[in-house]
Amino acid sequence: MANPGTLAPAVAANRDMSGPRGAKPKRAFSRANIIVYGTLIVVAIYYALPLYVMIVTSLKGMPEIRMGNIFSPPMEITFEPWVKAWSQACTGINCDGLSRGFWNSVNILIPSVLISIAVASVNGYALSMWKFKGSELFFTILMIGAFIPYQIMLYPIVILLREAGLYGSLTGLVLVHVAFGMPINTLLFRNYFSSIPEELFKAARVDGAGFWAIFFRIIMPMSLPIFVVALIIQVTGIWNDFLFGVTYISSPDRYPMTVQLNNIVNSVQGVKEYNVNMAATLLTGLVPLVIYFASGKLFVRGIAAGAVKG
Amino acid sequence: MTIAEQGRPAQGRSAASSGKRPSRLFRNPMSKIASIPMIFTAVVIFLGGTVWTVIYSFTSSGLLPRLNWVGLAQYDRLWTSRKWIVSIENLGIYGICSLIGTLLIAFTLAALLDRKIRGEDTFRTIFLYPFALSFIVTGLVWQWILNPELGLQHIVRGLGWTTFNFDPLNNPSIVMYGLLIAGLWQGTGLIMCIMLAGLRGIDEDIWKAARVDGIGTVKTYIRIIIPMMRPVFVTSLVLIGAGIVKLYDLVVAQTSGGPGISSEVPAKYVMTAMFGGQNLGQGFAASTMMLVTVVIILIPWAYLEFGGKKRG
């Protein structure tokens, strides 16, 4: 470690001699770099630790956990906690595990995502290319709605859903997700569509294409990336939702995964099985994690696109 | 294809109408029809729902909403309720710490990542993954890590520091910091990404000029870069602020508001009053207070963001 420190001034001097021409040389071991990398690595370990703890805890048996070290890797790997979390963990009187919550979440997720993307993309299209009087006003209200605490709209929606006979059903929850996913996704599509050259749109109009023809034949095929971004935002957002699930689903049989997970882990009765709890937690986090790691830069782009203009 | 064909009838109409350009009201009718879901959501759910709740917060609604006016009685009750006062104080502590902590950590990390380092993508992936997880998952993981008998405290004591005491989730006076640790872990990645995008948007020449003038790196960040990134900081502030007011899931998962009522937050108070306590009026009044808080946060932002440019 002494070497890099003494090397640094020499390298730095060398750089000054060579002048500003050419690519900036890499000073791999300067003191500043050690601080930068050191800090980043320490922080990265801290950020990665919870995921690591979840994984190792879920692979240990209870005796090993009681002995002690949450950070140590499992001595004997067991998948029993995973099996138990998936198919036997209890919430109240039901003991068929998280699988029920998982399928409920899937049933909520698929229609919610499809409908909300369909609606939001059409909104964004209308707002960017077919502006009408008041369209900006409705959009502004929609955007302000995204910042208002959801709690203030919860009860009026209960009444609306009850009037429609949908309170407590998965359909009702799907509609709620569509409504609350609308601001961010509409914004996303609107901004993306606004960047499409106007000439393209005008040419299509001259050729006699109307509202839907332009949307399906021209706009949609050239906007695939933004649909993927919206898909990522909606899947993770809806999968991770807790508030709406707990509010608009009346029967525990139909609770989405997050709500069921919370009920399993925070139930007061019985002995706490930390390994099963962590397996259950990891199972619930798995869908968004897989999407996150698989989508890479698109995820970043999605949240940044949504957030920066938010 | 088939869907596209269905659009045909509308085509002719809208093309014709724009050719003649009659009154604005009848231009592109299909656009208006297609916007009905948006208009309904904006006007009925967001605007209507908010107004409805504010109106009913002045009634004595209990199990069901009723229009028995009681003036500000619900608000009187709210502000004399110890649970509400504790909730507000908690939100204040959490909010201030979370705001400062997030900005500080996120900016530092973004600045470090901006130093043209190797493995930037790997670091960013690690810092951001918690954001993909729900607050429920976050809360449960940290509940386990902060478990006094088996978690962090146990490990540090095992290393020889036997008097080490860190049990935030069972200590009413520091429980909010236990939540803060989890909240920061989950949320800083997003702000870091936004800050990083902001840093990337800064002209390389600024750095060259600073170097020519002999200004150190840290000083350049503080004196030149941060003032230039004001819009990015404003956006971050709004995002963090809106997130803080919504704080609910994390508390439910990590502490359930305990020990006692020491980690209650306003959003949880609203939920308990509306759906747990059959005390709708209280829930409406409390959520109206939450709205007021957000409006107080948003007005300066809207003024900064739009006031200067459009009306100035």
PDB file of C-alpha atoms in Angstrom, chain A residues 3 26 34 51 53 62 64 69 75 94 104 158 164 176 178 203 229 238 248 260 275-276 288-290:
ATOM      1  CA  ASN A   3       3.840   2.013  -3.191  1.00  0.00           C
ATOM      2  CA  LYS A  26      -5.594   7.064 -15.615  1.00  0.00           C
ATOM      3  CA  ILE A  34      -8.066   5.650  -2.861  1.00  0.00           C
ATOM      4  CA  LEU A  51     -29.885  -8.254   0.495  1.00  0.00           C
ATOM      5  CA  VAL A  53     -28.579 -10.882   5.091  1.00  0.00           C
ATOM      6  CA  MET A  62     -33.606 -22.018  12.994  1.00  0.00           C
ATOM      7  CA  GLU A  64     -28.224 -21.963  13.427  1.00  0.00           C
ATOM      8  CA  ASN A  69     -24.424 -14.333  13.513  1.00  0.00           C
ATOM      9  CA  MET A  75     -23.145 -23.778   7.463  1.00  0.00           C
ATOM     10  CA  ASN A  94     -55.117 -19.734   6.480  1.00  0.00           C
ATOM     11  CA  ASN A 104     -53.388 -12.452  -6.230  1.00  0.00           C
ATOM     12  CA  VAL A 158     -64.301   3.688  -1.421  1.00  0.00           C
ATOM     13  CA  ALA A 164     -70.129   0.611  -8.755  1.00  0.00           C
ATOM     14  CA  VAL A 176     -57.441   2.315  -8.513  1.00  0.00           C
ATOM     15  CA  VAL A 178     -54.873   2.645 -13.235  1.00  0.00           C
ATOM     16  CA  ALA A 203     -47.211  14.234 -43.181  1.00  0.00           C
ATOM     17  CA  VAL A 229     -39.876   2.165 -19.371  1.00  0.00           C
ATOM     18  CA  ILE A 238     -48.004  -1.955  -8.538  1.00  0.00           C
ATOM     19  CA  TYR A 248     -59.573  -1.707  -1.261  1.00  0.00           C
ATOM     20  CA  GLN A 260     -49.948 -10.932   3.081  1.00  0.00           C
ATOM     21  CA  ASN A 275     -35.619 -17.850   8.208  1.00  0.00           C
ATOM     22  CA  VAL A 276     -39.157 -18.344   6.881  1.00  0.00           C
ATOM     23  CA  PRO A 288     -39.060  -6.136  -8.763  1.00  0.00           C
ATOM     24  CA  LEU A 289     -35.469  -7.218  -8.157  1.00  0.00           C
ATOM     25  CA  VAL A 290     -35.427  -9.433 -11.232  1.00  0.00           C
TER      26      VAL A 290
END
